[in-house]
Amino acid sequence: MTISPLRESAQRTLQIEQAAIGGLQAKLDAQFDHACELILACHGRVVVTGMGKSGHIAGKIAATLASTGTPAFFVHPGEASHGDLGMITRSDVVLALSNSGETAEVTALLPLLKRLGIPLISMTGRIHSTLARHAEAHLDNGVEREACPLDLAPTSSTTAALALGDALAVALLEARGFTAEDFALSHPGGTLGKRLLLQVKDVMHVGERLPQVSLGSPLRDALIEITRKGLGFTCVVDDQGRLAGVYTDGDLRRTLDHHHDLRAVCVDDVMTRPGKRITPDVLAAEAVHLMEESKITALAVVDEQQRPIGALHMHDLLVSGVI
């Protein structure tokens, strides 16, 4: 099969950038450890800066750090020389990106950083550059060549810087013991936050919306309750109010296969025992997993005494953004 020149170019680009990222592993040394130590000891924030394409990568690194437990923000180096330096305090650490390590707008920040005693971490492609030499810790993201056929446009170098920034963020995340719950707290509005923060009690039906009938009830009563509450099932409780089982739409289909006269059927004889159940303080995402694993669309929510206090339907989880 003939590959078009366009795809050949794309494949070549990906191969070059893959090699650039792979080459970073050999460059990780004690300087990386020291960079992590500086950030972990920081009582302020990590101020990430860079110019041009490096600036775009710096912005992404700052966002990744901030969302994984390391307070960080991006400062444009050009604007920094015109007032935004006031955003940087003595309690901060600066992470500066420049492939050449000689970017004028970035190196212009060095005198003030030194005067204020603000630790500087550099990420450059040249270990003997001005920025690298004046940094307390230097992260080497040098690449053999750019993916650009002219070896000019920042391609491999920016990809390598992005990957090295991710490596830094993940190392710090693990060092801090950052958890999924911590991550969700910084993403409350997104789907991920909903999956990690929303509990069953936040979306379950309660009160008059809770379908239930007592043991010994005619099947007719159970069917009326299912229809009235519209959740596709009803709880069946004993004389102590504890969940004895459930009767579902699926149970009704099975009942019709085995009983021709439903008027004589008691719900006790055809319900599912003991019935799937969940507690209200469980994450809604766990309820989704239980439903999918059990191939059901609704759950009874019970308290410590196994008394039904709510009902949960897959539709509720879909509407709430958990799935």
CSV table of N, CA and C in Angstrom, one decimal, residues 80-137:
chain,number,residue,atom,x,y,z
A,80,ALA,N,6.7,41.2,32.3
A,80,ALA,CA,7.4,41.3,33.6
A,80,ALA,C,8.3,42.5,33.7
A,81,SER,N,9.0,42.8,32.6
A,81,SER,CA,9.9,44.0,32.6
A,81,SER,C,9.2,45.3,32.6
A,82,HIS,N,7.9,45.2,32.5
A,82,HIS,CA,7.1,46.5,32.4
A,82,HIS,C,6.0,46.5,33.5
A,83,GLY,N,6.4,45.9,34.7
A,83,GLY,CA,5.5,46.0,35.8
A,83,GLY,C,5.0,44.7,36.4
A,84,ASP,N,5.0,43.6,35.6
A,84,ASP,CA,4.5,42.4,36.1
A,84,ASP,C,5.4,41.7,37.0
A,85,LEU,N,6.7,42.2,37.1
A,85,LEU,CA,7.6,41.6,38.1
A,85,LEU,C,7.1,41.7,39.5
A,86,GLY,N,6.2,42.7,39.7
A,86,GLY,CA,5.6,42.9,41.0
A,86,GLY,C,4.8,41.7,41.5
A,87,MET,N,4.4,40.8,40.5
A,87,MET,CA,3.7,39.6,40.8
A,87,MET,C,4.5,38.5,41.5
A,88,ILE,N,5.8,38.7,41.4
A,88,ILE,CA,6.8,37.7,41.9
A,88,ILE,C,7.3,38.1,43.3
A,89,THR,N,7.2,37.2,44.2
A,89,THR,CA,7.6,37.6,45.6
A,89,THR,C,8.8,36.7,46.0
A,90,ARG,N,9.4,37.1,47.1
A,90,ARG,CA,10.6,36.4,47.6
A,90,ARG,C,10.3,35.0,48.0
A,91,SER,N,9.0,34.7,48.2
A,91,SER,CA,8.6,33.3,48.6
A,91,SER,C,8.4,32.4,47.5
A,92,ASP,N,8.6,32.9,46.2
A,92,ASP,CA,8.3,32.1,45.0
A,92,ASP,C,9.5,31.4,44.5
A,93,VAL,N,9.3,30.5,43.5
A,93,VAL,CA,10.3,29.9,42.7
A,93,VAL,C,10.0,30.2,41.3
A,94,VAL,N,11.0,30.6,40.5
A,94,VAL,CA,10.8,30.9,39.1
A,94,VAL,C,11.3,29.7,38.2
A,95,LEU,N,10.4,29.2,37.3
A,95,LEU,CA,10.8,28.2,36.3
A,95,LEU,C,10.8,28.9,35.0
A,96,ALA,N,12.0,29.1,34.4
A,96,ALA,CA,12.1,29.8,33.1
A,96,ALA,C,12.4,28.9,32.0
A,97,LEU,N,11.7,29.0,30.9
A,97,LEU,CA,11.9,28.2,29.7
A,97,LEU,C,12.5,29.0,28.5
A,98,SER,N,13.5,28.4,27.9
A,98,SER,CA,14.1,29.0,26.7
A,98,SER,C,15.0,28.0,26.1
A,99,ASN,N,14.7,27.6,24.8
A,99,ASN,CA,15.4,26.6,24.2
A,99,ASN,C,16.9,27.0,24.0
A,100,SER,N,17.1,28.2,23.7
A,100,SER,CA,18.5,28.7,23.5
A,100,SER,C,19.2,29.0,24.8
A,101,GLY,N,18.3,29.4,25.8
A,101,GLY,CA,18.9,29.8,27.1
A,101,GLY,C,19.4,31.2,27.0
A,102,GLU,N,19.1,31.9,25.9
A,102,GLU,CA,19.6,33.3,25.7
A,102,GLU,C,18.5,34.3,25.3
A,103,THR,N,17.3,33.9,25.4
A,103,THR,CA,16.2,34.8,25.1
A,103,THR,C,16.2,36.0,25.9
A,104,ALA,N,16.3,37.2,25.2
A,104,ALA,CA,16.6,38.5,25.9
A,104,ALA,C,15.6,38.8,27.0
A,105,GLU,N,14.3,38.6,26.6
A,105,GLU,CA,13.2,39.0,27.6
A,105,GLU,C,13.3,38.1,28.9
A,106,VAL,N,13.8,36.9,28.7
A,106,VAL,CA,13.9,36.0,29.9
A,106,VAL,C,15.2,36.3,30.7
A,107,THR,N,16.3,36.5,30.0
A,107,THR,CA,17.6,36.7,30.7
A,107,THR,C,17.6,38.1,31.4
A,108,ALA,N,16.7,39.0,30.9
A,108,ALA,CA,16.6,40.3,31.5
A,108,ALA,C,16.0,40.3,32.9
A,109,LEU,N,15.4,39.2,33.3
A,109,LEU,CA,14.8,39.0,34.6
A,109,LEU,C,15.9,38.6,35.6
A,110,LEU,N,17.0,38.1,35.2
A,110,LEU,CA,18.1,37.5,36.1
A,110,LEU,C,18.5,38.5,37.2
A,111,PRO,N,18.9,39.7,36.8
A,111,PRO,CA,19.4,40.6,37.9
A,111,PRO,C,18.4,40.8,39.1
A,112,LEU,N,17.1,41.0,38.8
A,112,LEU,CA,16.1,41.2,39.9
A,112,LEU,C,16.0,39.9,40.7
A,113,LEU,N,15.9,38.8,40.0
A,113,LEU,CA,15.8,37.5,40.7
A,113,LEU,C,16.9,37.3,41.6
A,114,LYS,N,18.1,37.6,41.2
A,114,LYS,CA,19.3,37.4,42.0
A,114,LYS,C,19.2,38.4,43.2
A,115,ARG,N,18.8,39.6,43.0
A,115,ARG,CA,18.8,40.6,44.0
A,115,ARG,C,17.8,40.2,45.1
A,116,LEU,N,16.7,39.7,44.7
A,116,LEU,CA,15.6,39.3,45.7
A,116,LEU,C,15.9,37.9,46.3
A,117,GLY,N,16.9,37.2,45.7
A,117,GLY,CA,17.2,35.8,46.2
A,117,GLY,C,16.1,34.8,45.9
A,118,ILE,N,15.4,35.0,44.7
A,118,ILE,CA,14.4,34.1,44.3
A,118,ILE,C,15.0,32.9,43.6
A,119,PRO,N,14.8,31.7,44.0
A,119,PRO,CA,15.4,30.5,43.3
A,119,PRO,C,15.0,30.5,41.9
A,120,LEU,N,15.9,30.1,41.0
A,120,LEU,CA,15.6,30.0,39.6
A,120,LEU,C,15.9,28.6,39.1
A,121,ILE,N,14.9,28.0,38.4
A,121,ILE,CA,15.0,26.7,37.8
A,121,ILE,C,14.9,27.0,36.3
A,122,SER,N,15.9,26.6,35.5
A,122,SER,CA,15.9,26.8,34.1
A,122,SER,C,15.6,25.5,33.3
A,123,MET,N,14.9,25.7,32.2
A,123,MET,CA,14.7,24.5,31.3
A,123,MET,C,15.1,25.0,29.9
A,124,THR,N,16.3,24.5,29.5
A,124,THR,CA,16.8,24.9,28.2
A,124,THR,C,17.4,23.8,27.4
A,125,GLY,N,17.7,24.0,26.2
A,125,GLY,CA,18.3,23.0,25.3
A,125,GLY,C,19.8,23.1,25.3
A,126,ARG,N,20.4,24.1,26.1
A,126,ARG,CA,21.9,24.3,26.1
A,126,ARG,C,22.3,24.4,27.5
A,127,ILE,N,23.1,23.4,28.0
A,127,ILE,CA,23.5,23.4,29.4
A,127,ILE,C,24.5,24.5,29.7
A,128,HIS,N,25.1,25.1,28.7
A,128,HIS,CA,26.1,26.2,29.0
A,128,HIS,C,25.6,27.5,28.7
A,129,SER,N,24.3,27.6,28.5
A,129,SER,CA,23.7,28.9,28.2
A,129,SER,C,23.7,29.9,29.4
A,130,THR,N,23.4,31.1,29.1
A,130,THR,CA,23.3,32.1,30.2
A,130,THR,C,22.3,31.7,31.2
A,131,LEU,N,21.1,31.3,30.8
A,131,LEU,CA,20.0,31.0,31.7
A,131,LEU,C,20.4,29.8,32.5
A,132,ALA,N,21.0,28.8,31.9
A,132,ALA,CA,21.4,27.5,32.6
A,132,ALA,C,22.4,27.8,33.6
A,133,ARG,N,23.4,28.7,33.3
A,133,ARG,CA,24.5,28.9,34.2
A,133,ARG,C,24.1,29.7,35.5
A,134,HIS,N,23.1,30.5,35.3
A,134,HIS,CA,22.6,31.3,36.5
A,134,HIS,C,21.5,30.7,37.3
A,135,ALA,N,21.1,29.5,36.9
A,135,ALA,CA,20.0,28.9,37.6
A,135,ALA,C,20.5,28.0,38.8
A,136,GLU,N,19.7,27.9,39.8
A,136,GLU,CA,20.1,27.0,40.9
A,136,GLU,C,19.9,25.5,40.5
A,137,ALA,N,19.0,25.3,39.6
A,137,ALA,CA,18.8,23.9,39.0
A,137,ALA,C,18.5,24.1,37.6
